[in-house]
């Protein structure tokens, strides 16, 4: 049953994809919170352990350590376990490149490759606990290297292939990686992205890197430095065929993944091994109802947490067949994704609201010739999905047959926290709501003082109990870990999201409550953008406001004051935009740049972004009593007007 209470869509209720209400979810959820340790121990027994845990949970707030004393290996869970069964001949990965090439890897092929890659890492001197940086597009070598790291107990840091040299260097320096893995290039919309050259720039700033492994993808000739750079193919010649998986402490880090927060420096979110695997293994079954015959495609990039958990660790731990596509969604045409769904008979399709809205723009006509009959379940992640996009997805892709799971989670949570759970039992769906917390997740909506709010009231989302997928720490910065998540509501995890719970108990996620934007589903902090902007020689000060964008969710609006010797021009605006791309990457490209004489600030010198945001939206700036200099508001208005003129004259 579909219930659109709370949605602002005027569409009539669709009749298909009925999910019947049941008490089963409520019973499991209640049981899980009454005795979480017992509940999670039962879940953990679904995985293979070298040694079972001594204690399910050590909770020394704000640090939770799960399955303490237990030993487990993530690569073993995702690969070895399956090759001991009939799944050895099952497809693990259907890979397709933008230029049309395909590769199909069975679990036994994956096993062979993972062993050889692990041997390469060992021969390069990588040992348990060492950090390895991976900067690759969506080639099969990416998950293989991740699993190879996990096999020998090395900690991987995947850096999204859209990041610039500076962004790579920041991350590599933070983890002091000695080995970096990249490719000669990547294809994106028919063009070649020169990954190796970007890496060469990055390592000039990262002296810790001793060895670079280069995967051949484009076959282009790239500069190779003797003694430092090695082609993967030549290293494979000497690789051993078998490397024993390391029985890792459950609490040992599995990976570090950087994400934006409210300061200029990205946070290295550290995830553990046992708890992370247990949480993802269970959540994946509950949310996607994964079955042996499922063909599962998550369109995210492995460079984000969605790719780590929902492409690599959770699906492979179930022995699922996954699709991996290395290319742009609209290349060579906007039908590329639908060709892939048809070709591989995808049954579970998981994407972002931004992607859905992009396809909405292109209309329904093109979809009519595609066969979507293999689809059974659809998913959405990364941003709030507006009911209009939800209905469009439901109708045009799911053909009113497929339920949609709107999954809310974060890099820090490791796996899905709120979502419908068809793998437990169906519930009525409400378009735009992420439904209920998963078993073991104790979510609440509270006011600024931490009091739980009544149904219908908007507040902040918190999690009141630790859960096994919870981050271990912020790498090298425990204070930031405490400050970001645990200081606001002591004893509870603060998500940074606004939320509302309706009278039926459904959660509605209403966007970030902090200075973090979601641009096309990618998380990016205003402080990070501002730091990058002021590193341009002409910029004195910068402030970022976001503006809703019909497709991307948030768009970036940058206000800058210039240094005395710089003169405003539309060329300079372009140059500043380009500078942000160079420092961070294309996702940081501002949609608007405005020059102002001063920025609105409080008397204590804090930039009032809310004022800028209101002005960018053409709204009243609201309460200005704490503003230091009222002229700054007029300045900002003038900057916006000038910009309109610029646009008109362009
Ligand atoms: C947002 C992505 C509404 C939210 C897995 C969160 C969502 C941030 C949803 C984390 C959803 C993610 N509905 N908002 N279904 N999923 N978000 O770390 O603001 O890239 O805090 O993790 O994305 O982004 P991250």
XYZ file of C-alpha atoms and ligand atoms in Angstrom:
675
model
C 0.000 0.000 0.000
C 1.281 3.421 -0.773
C 0.417 6.243 1.514
C 1.212 9.735 0.413
C 0.246 11.563 3.554
C 2.845 14.153 4.137
C 3.881 14.222 0.508
C 3.089 17.278 -1.521
C 2.536 15.327 -4.694
C -0.883 15.592 -6.215
C -0.584 12.322 -8.164
C -3.163 9.711 -7.468
C -2.035 6.702 -5.479
C -0.377 4.032 -7.576
C -1.885 0.622 -7.232
C 1.051 -1.727 -7.779
C 3.963 -2.712 -5.529
C 1.843 -3.149 -2.496
C 3.805 -3.650 0.662
C 1.587 -5.016 3.360
C 1.876 -3.757 6.891
C 2.995 -6.270 9.428
C 3.977 -6.626 13.007
C 7.123 -8.530 12.188
C 9.317 -5.468 11.750
C 8.021 -3.917 14.970
C 8.632 -7.127 16.884
C 12.222 -7.506 15.620
C 13.014 -3.848 16.150
C 11.718 -3.915 19.681
C 13.586 -7.099 20.513
C 16.801 -5.684 19.040
C 16.648 -2.640 21.299
C 15.709 -4.549 24.417
C 18.814 -6.685 24.238
C 21.104 -5.324 21.516
C 24.061 -7.507 22.430
C 22.088 -10.686 22.160
C 20.495 -9.495 18.941
C 23.791 -8.588 17.291
C 25.475 -11.769 18.480
C 22.791 -13.738 16.621
C 23.423 -11.693 13.514
C 27.198 -12.079 13.835
C 26.879 -15.868 13.814
C 25.808 -15.612 10.169
C 29.425 -14.801 9.279
C 32.523 -17.011 9.481
C 34.836 -16.174 12.356
C 38.314 -17.556 12.974
C 37.634 -17.017 16.625
C 34.391 -15.941 18.239
C 34.307 -12.819 20.332
C 34.857 -12.624 24.074
C 32.474 -9.694 24.426
C 29.828 -8.464 21.971
C 30.280 -4.808 22.858
C 32.655 -2.603 24.800
C 30.842 0.712 25.108
C 33.074 3.324 26.614
C 31.308 6.440 25.344
C 31.893 7.728 22.790
C 33.851 4.675 21.684
C 32.129 1.425 20.809
C 34.121 -1.695 20.021
C 32.186 -4.659 18.657
C 32.873 -8.373 18.944
C 35.946 -7.761 21.032
C 38.414 -10.636 20.955
C 36.834 -12.018 17.770
C 38.855 -12.637 14.614
C 37.499 -12.340 11.091
C 38.697 -11.400 7.602
C 36.598 -9.215 5.289
C 38.093 -10.641 2.096
C 37.412 -14.166 3.292
C 33.759 -13.232 3.926
C 33.366 -11.729 0.492
C 35.317 -14.226 -1.584
C 36.795 -17.377 -0.011
C 33.544 -18.316 1.658
C 31.805 -18.509 -1.694
C 34.433 -20.438 -3.614
C 33.986 -23.291 -1.183
C 30.410 -23.663 -2.440
C 28.622 -23.882 -5.787
C 29.006 -20.094 -5.984
C 32.550 -20.578 -7.236
C 31.060 -20.546 -10.716
C 28.525 -17.812 -9.957
C 29.032 -14.347 -11.401
C 30.454 -11.950 -8.847
C 30.929 -8.922 -11.086
C 29.450 -7.936 -14.424
C 31.674 -5.103 -15.482
C 31.046 -2.708 -18.316
C 33.246 0.171 -19.422
C 32.033 3.385 -20.961
C 33.604 2.470 -24.266
C 31.593 -0.754 -24.411
C 34.065 -3.371 -23.240
C 32.791 -5.958 -20.789
C 34.334 -8.342 -18.278
C 32.568 -10.982 -16.269
C 34.265 -12.218 -13.116
C 33.034 -15.342 -11.375
C 33.683 -15.784 -7.676
C 36.545 -18.138 -8.494
C 38.109 -15.567 -10.832
C 37.690 -12.953 -8.148
C 39.362 -15.317 -5.691
C 42.316 -15.829 -8.006
C 42.719 -12.120 -8.679
C 42.390 -11.076 -5.065
C 45.138 -13.513 -4.080
C 47.500 -12.269 -6.754
C 46.823 -8.626 -5.943
C 47.392 -9.328 -2.251
C 50.718 -10.902 -3.142
C 51.689 -7.765 -5.064
C 50.934 -5.603 -2.054
C 53.046 -7.868 0.124
C 55.925 -7.737 -2.329
C 55.710 -3.954 -2.271
C 56.296 -4.194 1.471
C 52.730 -3.666 2.669
C 51.986 -5.284 6.004
C 49.079 -5.542 8.371
C 47.990 -2.090 9.535
C 49.731 -0.202 6.689
C 47.600 2.265 4.751
C 47.195 1.975 0.983
C 45.688 4.755 -1.154
C 43.617 3.808 -4.196
C 42.750 6.366 -6.885
C 40.889 4.523 -9.611
C 37.679 4.861 -11.561
C 35.160 2.020 -11.473
C 37.403 -0.670 -12.924
C 37.270 -4.219 -11.492
C 40.763 -3.611 -10.118
C 39.247 -1.171 -7.628
C 37.202 -3.676 -5.586
C 39.919 -6.278 -6.138
C 42.558 -4.053 -4.570
C 40.224 -3.178 -1.694
C 39.670 -6.857 -0.994
C 43.377 -7.587 -1.416
C 44.147 -4.978 1.255
C 41.540 -6.512 3.544
C 43.044 -9.937 2.915
C 46.418 -8.976 4.363
C 45.070 -6.574 6.977
C 46.151 -3.386 5.201
C 43.817 -0.409 5.558
C 42.584 1.082 2.287
C 41.697 4.660 1.537
C 39.844 5.006 -1.713
C 40.028 8.478 -3.213
C 37.208 9.318 -5.622
C 38.623 9.562 -9.149
C 37.017 12.993 -9.599
C 39.258 14.527 -6.950
C 42.117 16.832 -7.864
C 45.820 16.499 -7.071
C 45.505 18.675 -3.946
C 42.644 16.629 -2.580
C 44.641 13.421 -3.178
C 47.719 14.853 -1.488
C 45.729 15.947 1.595
C 44.361 12.449 2.057
C 47.576 10.605 1.279
C 49.506 12.831 3.668
C 46.989 12.346 6.432
C 47.330 8.558 6.278
C 51.024 8.581 5.280
C 50.422 6.048 2.516
C 53.549 4.445 1.052
C 51.766 2.781 -1.843
C 49.294 4.464 -4.167
C 47.313 2.612 -6.798
C 46.035 4.352 -9.898
C 45.519 3.873 -13.644
C 46.936 5.384 -16.798
C 43.577 7.090 -17.197
C 39.830 6.805 -17.042
C 37.075 7.413 -19.553
C 34.497 10.012 -18.782
C 31.926 11.129 -21.365
C 34.176 10.031 -24.160
C 37.166 11.971 -22.877
C 40.194 10.646 -21.102
C 40.824 11.693 -17.540
C 44.602 11.612 -17.009
C 44.646 9.918 -13.613
C 48.360 9.141 -13.625
C 49.295 12.736 -14.404
C 47.047 13.972 -11.592
C 48.748 11.490 -9.274
C 52.185 12.691 -10.382
C 51.151 16.216 -9.348
C 49.767 14.925 -6.056
C 52.843 12.970 -5.033
C 55.031 16.056 -5.438
C 53.182 17.146 -2.294
C 53.149 13.683 -0.690
C 56.638 12.465 0.144
C 55.362 9.360 1.965
C 54.509 7.669 -1.349
C 57.295 5.261 -2.330
C 55.569 3.106 -4.931
C 52.834 3.712 -7.476
C 50.991 0.849 -9.138
C 49.466 1.732 -12.500
C 46.525 -0.210 -13.920
C 46.308 -0.068 -17.699
C 42.887 1.154 -18.693
C 43.221 3.489 -21.656
C 46.545 2.164 -22.945
C 47.753 5.752 -23.372
C 51.426 6.344 -22.817
C 51.935 7.956 -19.436
C 55.086 9.108 -17.653
C 56.536 6.307 -15.506
C 59.281 7.003 -13.009
C 61.870 4.243 -12.835
C 61.926 2.492 -9.473
C 58.755 4.217 -8.246
C 56.071 3.458 -10.822
C 55.096 -0.058 -11.865
C 52.474 -1.351 -14.236
C 50.139 -3.789 -12.538
C 50.561 -6.209 -15.437
C 54.315 -6.492 -14.873
C 53.893 -6.961 -11.114
C 51.355 -9.712 -11.730
C 54.011 -11.729 -13.579
C 55.791 -12.358 -10.289
C 52.777 -12.583 -8.028
C 52.133 -15.615 -5.851
C 48.940 -17.492 -6.521
C 47.847 -17.844 -2.916
C 48.014 -15.518 0.038
C 46.480 -16.658 3.286
C 43.875 -14.252 4.654
C 44.982 -12.646 7.882
C 42.701 -13.427 10.854
C 42.056 -9.818 11.846
C 40.961 -8.547 15.213
C 37.299 -7.604 14.853
C 38.139 -4.093 16.060
C 40.995 -3.551 13.586
C 40.386 -0.802 11.009
C 39.207 -2.066 7.627
C 39.338 1.259 5.846
C 39.545 5.010 6.155
C 37.284 7.116 3.985
C 37.401 10.892 3.882
C 34.267 12.967 4.045
C 33.465 16.642 4.432
C 32.510 18.184 7.718
C 32.162 21.688 9.028
C 35.846 22.617 8.939
C 38.043 22.999 5.893
C 39.834 19.700 6.442
C 38.087 16.490 5.376
C 37.597 13.911 8.110
C 39.145 10.465 7.832
C 36.291 8.230 8.948
C 37.738 4.975 10.277
C 35.652 1.828 9.978
C 36.360 -1.392 11.806
C 36.147 -4.961 10.582
C 33.819 -7.286 12.525
C 31.088 -4.828 13.493
C 31.111 -3.185 10.086
C 30.732 -6.513 8.295
C 28.000 -7.787 10.584
C 26.017 -4.565 10.306
C 26.288 -4.401 6.534
C 25.603 -8.073 5.999
C 22.387 -7.861 8.006
C 21.260 -4.450 6.769
C 21.713 -5.519 3.167
C 19.440 -8.513 3.617
C 16.786 -6.464 5.423
C 16.801 -3.584 2.952
C 17.300 -5.295 -0.388
C 15.930 -8.722 0.360
C 18.898 -10.073 -1.562
C 18.379 -13.501 -3.048
C 20.664 -15.933 -4.806
C 19.223 -15.091 -8.212
C 19.304 -11.299 -7.722
C 21.334 -9.148 -10.087
C 22.143 -6.043 -8.151
C 23.282 -2.692 -9.447
C 24.212 0.242 -7.258
C 25.167 3.140 -9.518
C 27.258 4.973 -6.917
C 31.005 5.349 -7.302
C 33.117 3.077 -5.121
C 34.939 6.267 -4.072
C 32.045 7.090 -1.708
C 30.759 5.146 1.263
C 27.795 3.861 -0.721
C 30.272 2.148 -2.997
C 32.269 0.684 -0.112
C 29.314 -0.819 1.712
C 26.664 -1.229 -0.968
C 28.812 -2.272 -3.914
C 31.683 -4.132 -2.322
C 31.369 -5.415 1.232
C 27.639 -6.029 1.752
C 26.700 -7.573 -1.613
C 29.834 -9.692 -1.928
C 29.468 -10.935 1.654
C 26.171 -12.409 0.431
C 27.708 -13.870 -2.715
C 25.552 -11.568 -4.839
C 26.045 -10.867 -8.546
C 26.753 -7.169 -8.944
C 26.985 -4.806 -11.902
C 29.867 -2.345 -12.042
C 29.716 0.399 -14.658
C 32.741 2.558 -15.338
C 31.386 5.591 -17.136
C 28.935 8.442 -17.306
C 25.198 7.755 -17.024
C 24.384 9.726 -20.135
C 27.105 8.558 -22.467
C 26.844 8.016 -25.379
C 23.121 8.656 -24.767
C 20.856 9.118 -21.769
C 19.683 5.565 -22.325
C 22.982 4.019 -21.319
C 21.831 2.931 -17.866
C 18.627 1.403 -19.189
C 20.606 -0.589 -21.745
C 22.667 -1.960 -18.862
C 19.583 -2.842 -16.790
C 18.200 -4.731 -19.758
C 21.441 -6.386 -20.788
C 22.260 -7.879 -17.385
C 18.694 -8.411 -16.211
C 19.187 -6.177 -13.186
C 16.639 -7.025 -10.493
C 17.675 -4.559 -7.777
C 18.552 -1.047 -8.856
C 19.917 1.482 -6.354
C 20.626 5.085 -7.306
C 20.438 8.708 -6.169
C 17.628 11.267 -6.364
C 19.940 13.484 -8.450
C 20.216 10.784 -11.107
C 16.465 10.237 -11.093
C 15.812 13.958 -11.503
C 18.306 14.109 -14.349
C 16.435 11.361 -16.179
C 13.099 13.047 -15.448
C 14.346 16.018 -17.413
C 14.841 13.892 -20.467
C 11.252 12.714 -20.446
C 9.521 9.364 -20.545
C 9.390 8.718 -24.248
C 12.868 7.253 -24.463
C 12.070 4.808 -21.706
C 9.180 3.196 -23.528
C 11.320 0.998 -25.735
C 13.232 -0.442 -22.781
C 12.382 -3.667 -21.066
C 12.358 -3.152 -17.314
C 10.674 -6.440 -16.523
C 13.721 -7.816 -14.676
C 13.455 -5.115 -11.992
C 11.950 -6.122 -8.666
C 13.140 -3.542 -6.185
C 14.373 0.038 -6.472
C 16.463 2.044 -4.029
C 17.398 5.651 -3.398
C 20.234 7.109 -1.337
C 22.291 10.202 -0.669
C 19.741 12.983 -0.438
C 16.103 13.463 0.399
C 13.988 12.225 -2.494
C 11.188 14.607 -3.372
C 7.808 12.895 -3.825
C 7.662 13.992 -7.458
C 10.914 12.164 -8.255
C 9.767 9.216 -6.152
C 6.570 8.841 -8.190
C 8.413 9.267 -11.443
C 10.870 6.530 -10.472
C 8.098 4.282 -9.243
C 6.030 4.726 -12.370
C 8.546 4.948 -15.190
C 11.320 2.659 -14.018
C 9.532 0.383 -11.560
C 6.405 0.268 -13.751
C 4.315 0.444 -10.584
C 5.467 -3.052 -9.655
C 8.614 -2.377 -7.651
C 8.757 -1.038 -4.117
C 11.280 1.754 -3.499
C 13.575 1.613 -0.498
C 14.614 5.134 0.488
C 17.731 4.453 2.535
C 19.124 7.074 4.905
C 22.671 6.729 6.123
C 26.067 8.433 6.258
C 29.755 7.746 5.732
C 30.017 7.556 9.510
C 27.170 5.098 10.028
C 28.858 2.542 7.751
C 25.573 1.179 6.476
C 21.875 1.902 6.131
C 20.188 3.138 9.299
C 16.678 4.072 8.205
C 14.786 2.415 5.371
C 11.837 0.239 4.550
C 12.917 -3.368 5.119
C 11.245 -5.674 2.600
C 13.760 -8.355 3.607
C 11.985 -8.537 6.970
C 8.482 -7.803 5.867
C 6.746 -5.223 3.756
C 5.314 -2.027 5.122
C 3.224 0.666 3.413
C 5.533 3.119 1.674
C 5.316 6.868 1.953
C 7.056 8.670 -0.924
C 9.790 10.882 0.501
C 10.060 9.083 3.828
C 12.914 6.738 4.748
C 10.375 4.869 6.909
C 11.798 3.271 10.042
C 15.095 2.608 11.786
C 16.629 -0.751 11.012
C 16.765 -3.361 13.766
C 19.338 -2.366 16.354
C 19.110 1.313 15.391
C 17.666 3.557 18.074
C 16.804 6.766 16.202
C 14.988 9.769 17.628
C 14.081 13.323 16.640
C 14.957 15.834 19.340
C 14.965 19.572 19.965
C 18.115 21.610 20.603
C 18.121 20.481 24.239
C 17.809 16.816 23.384
C 14.118 16.402 24.302
C 12.296 13.981 22.076
C 9.785 15.792 19.886
C 6.163 15.016 19.234
C 4.982 13.613 15.903
C 4.972 16.270 13.214
C 7.607 18.455 14.890
C 10.871 19.078 13.085
C 14.116 18.636 14.969
C 17.488 16.944 14.843
C 18.086 13.287 14.188
C 20.125 11.433 16.793
C 20.995 7.779 17.398
C 20.765 6.811 21.047
C 22.643 3.528 21.075
C 25.859 2.415 19.415
C 25.402 0.110 16.411
C 27.987 -2.232 14.888
C 28.576 -0.181 11.709
C 29.454 2.929 13.689
C 32.751 4.597 12.857
C 35.660 3.780 15.163
C 37.149 7.266 15.148
C 38.323 10.168 13.000
C 41.790 9.212 11.863
C 44.409 11.045 13.899
C 41.856 13.403 15.419
C 39.905 11.901 18.329
C 38.930 15.357 19.531
C 37.152 16.023 16.271
C 35.388 12.687 16.599
C 34.069 13.736 19.998
C 33.209 17.275 18.970
C 31.468 16.387 15.709
C 29.230 13.602 16.896
C 29.100 13.304 20.655
C 29.387 16.684 22.332
C 26.024 18.102 21.311
C 23.886 15.376 22.898
C 26.118 13.484 25.338
C 25.727 9.731 25.042
C 23.942 10.001 21.678
C 25.327 10.206 18.160
C 24.454 13.490 16.440
C 23.806 13.027 12.728
C 23.762 16.671 11.607
C 20.427 16.112 9.819
C 17.017 17.674 10.311
C 14.202 15.187 10.581
C 10.548 14.787 11.467
C 8.672 11.751 12.631
C 5.029 11.582 11.633
C 2.114 10.207 13.622
C 2.677 6.724 12.149
C 6.290 6.748 13.301
C 7.763 7.263 9.804
C 10.922 9.348 9.610
C 11.206 12.188 7.103
C 14.746 13.422 6.452
C 14.817 17.124 5.791
C 18.414 17.942 4.864
C 21.546 18.978 6.716
C 21.396 21.042 9.870
C 25.068 22.000 9.591
C 27.275 23.735 7.040
C 27.497 20.758 4.736
C 26.016 20.772 1.227
C 24.818 17.838 -0.817
C 25.718 18.584 -4.406
C 24.468 15.813 -6.680
C 24.469 13.586 -3.615
C 28.117 14.406 -2.854
C 28.835 15.772 0.534
C 30.893 18.923 0.609
C 31.492 21.388 3.422
C 31.132 25.140 2.975
C 34.367 25.631 4.948
C 36.253 23.377 2.539
C 34.962 25.399 -0.414
C 35.750 28.682 1.305
C 39.291 27.595 2.179
C 39.824 26.603 -1.428
C 38.424 29.938 -2.638
C 40.696 32.044 -0.419
C 43.709 30.148 -1.704
C 43.152 32.014 -5.000
C 45.549 34.993 -5.074
C 42.827 37.548 -5.845
C 40.422 36.455 -3.108
C 40.468 38.025 0.348
C 37.460 36.386 1.962
C 34.863 33.892 0.835
C 31.492 32.604 1.979
C 29.406 29.848 0.465
C 25.640 29.705 0.474
C 23.656 26.935 -1.100
C 20.638 27.283 -3.303
C 18.209 24.488 -4.116
C 18.800 23.038 -7.552
C 16.103 21.152 -9.385
C 18.433 18.317 -10.331
C 21.475 18.423 -8.038
C 19.706 19.135 -4.750
C 22.076 21.907 -3.656
C 23.988 24.275 -5.904
C 27.044 26.233 -4.761
C 26.778 30.029 -4.554
C 30.063 31.682 -3.707
C 30.437 35.235 -2.372
C 33.934 36.708 -2.339
C 35.637 39.915 -1.381
C 38.683 40.679 -3.479
C 42.114 41.838 -2.450
C 42.809 45.544 -3.061
C 44.956 44.921 -6.118
C 42.418 42.671 -7.845
C 39.717 44.051 -10.064
C 36.375 42.354 -10.549
C 35.602 40.934 -13.974
C 33.629 38.055 -15.361
C 36.923 36.439 -16.373
C 38.022 36.502 -12.764
C 34.755 34.833 -11.746
C 35.454 32.054 -14.205
C 38.998 31.777 -12.990
C 37.893 31.430 -9.364
C 35.447 28.716 -10.395
C 38.257 26.923 -12.202
C 40.481 27.302 -9.182
C 37.941 25.463 -6.999
C 37.847 22.652 -9.534
C 41.615 22.449 -9.422
C 41.884 22.474 -5.662
C 39.043 20.069 -4.877
C 37.618 18.630 -8.076
C 34.723 19.167 -10.505
C 32.112 18.606 -7.778
C 33.294 21.861 -6.186
C 32.500 23.994 -9.236
C 30.402 26.966 -8.057
C 27.202 27.670 -9.949
C 27.434 31.365 -9.150
C 30.296 33.618 -8.048
C 29.463 37.055 -6.656
C 31.873 39.855 -5.810
C 30.971 41.896 -2.736
C 32.719 44.671 -0.780
C 32.122 42.984 2.563
C 30.525 39.818 3.892
C 27.734 39.876 6.459
C 29.265 38.894 9.798
C 28.220 38.759 13.405
C 29.976 41.039 15.854
C 32.172 38.132 16.826
C 33.269 37.819 13.201
C 31.301 34.742 12.135
C 30.015 34.840 8.588
C 26.216 34.819 8.516
C 25.652 32.323 5.745
C 21.950 32.215 6.395
C 21.742 35.880 5.335
C 23.593 35.147 2.110
C 21.448 32.131 1.443
C 18.259 34.147 1.884
C 19.566 36.852 -0.433
C 20.666 34.333 -3.053
C 17.127 32.972 -2.968
C 15.693 36.463 -3.295
C 14.189 36.266 0.199
C 14.272 38.654 3.114
C 17.508 38.258 5.109
C 15.560 37.803 8.369
C 16.748 38.859 11.786
C 19.818 41.074 11.488
C 20.257 42.149 15.098
C 23.558 40.314 15.485
C 24.942 41.723 12.253
C 28.026 43.856 12.600
C 27.693 46.004 9.510
C 24.382 46.459 7.773
C 26.016 47.760 4.628
C 27.264 44.219 3.944
C 23.704 43.111 3.220
C 23.308 45.848 0.649
C 26.695 44.840 -0.767
C 25.595 41.280 -1.186
C 22.383 42.404 -2.893
C 24.437 44.585 -5.210
C 26.759 41.655 -5.973
C 23.786 39.516 -6.887
C 22.333 42.266 -9.113
C 25.662 42.729 -10.888
C 25.766 39.036 -11.505
C 22.375 39.137 -13.189
C 23.651 41.925 -15.417
C 26.710 39.820 -16.212
C 24.537 36.916 -17.166
C 22.341 39.124 -19.346
C 25.339 40.556 -21.160
C 27.152 37.280 -21.656
C 22.070 12.722 3.292
C 25.722 8.826 1.915
C 17.723 12.071 2.940
C 21.983 13.145 4.750
C 25.230 7.400 2.171
C 23.197 12.491 5.373
C 19.935 11.473 2.908
C 24.211 12.616 4.264
C 19.593 10.147 2.541
C 25.323 11.599 4.342
C 18.207 9.852 2.367
C 21.758 10.292 2.745
N 17.320 10.836 2.579
N 19.006 12.415 3.103
N 17.790 8.644 1.993
N 20.749 9.445 2.449
N 21.284 11.522 3.009
O 28.190 10.629 4.117
O 22.071 14.544 4.820
O 27.848 10.945 1.626
O 23.638 13.120 6.551
O 26.594 9.219 2.921
O 23.445 12.439 3.075
O 26.120 11.662 3.192
P 27.292 10.624 2.941
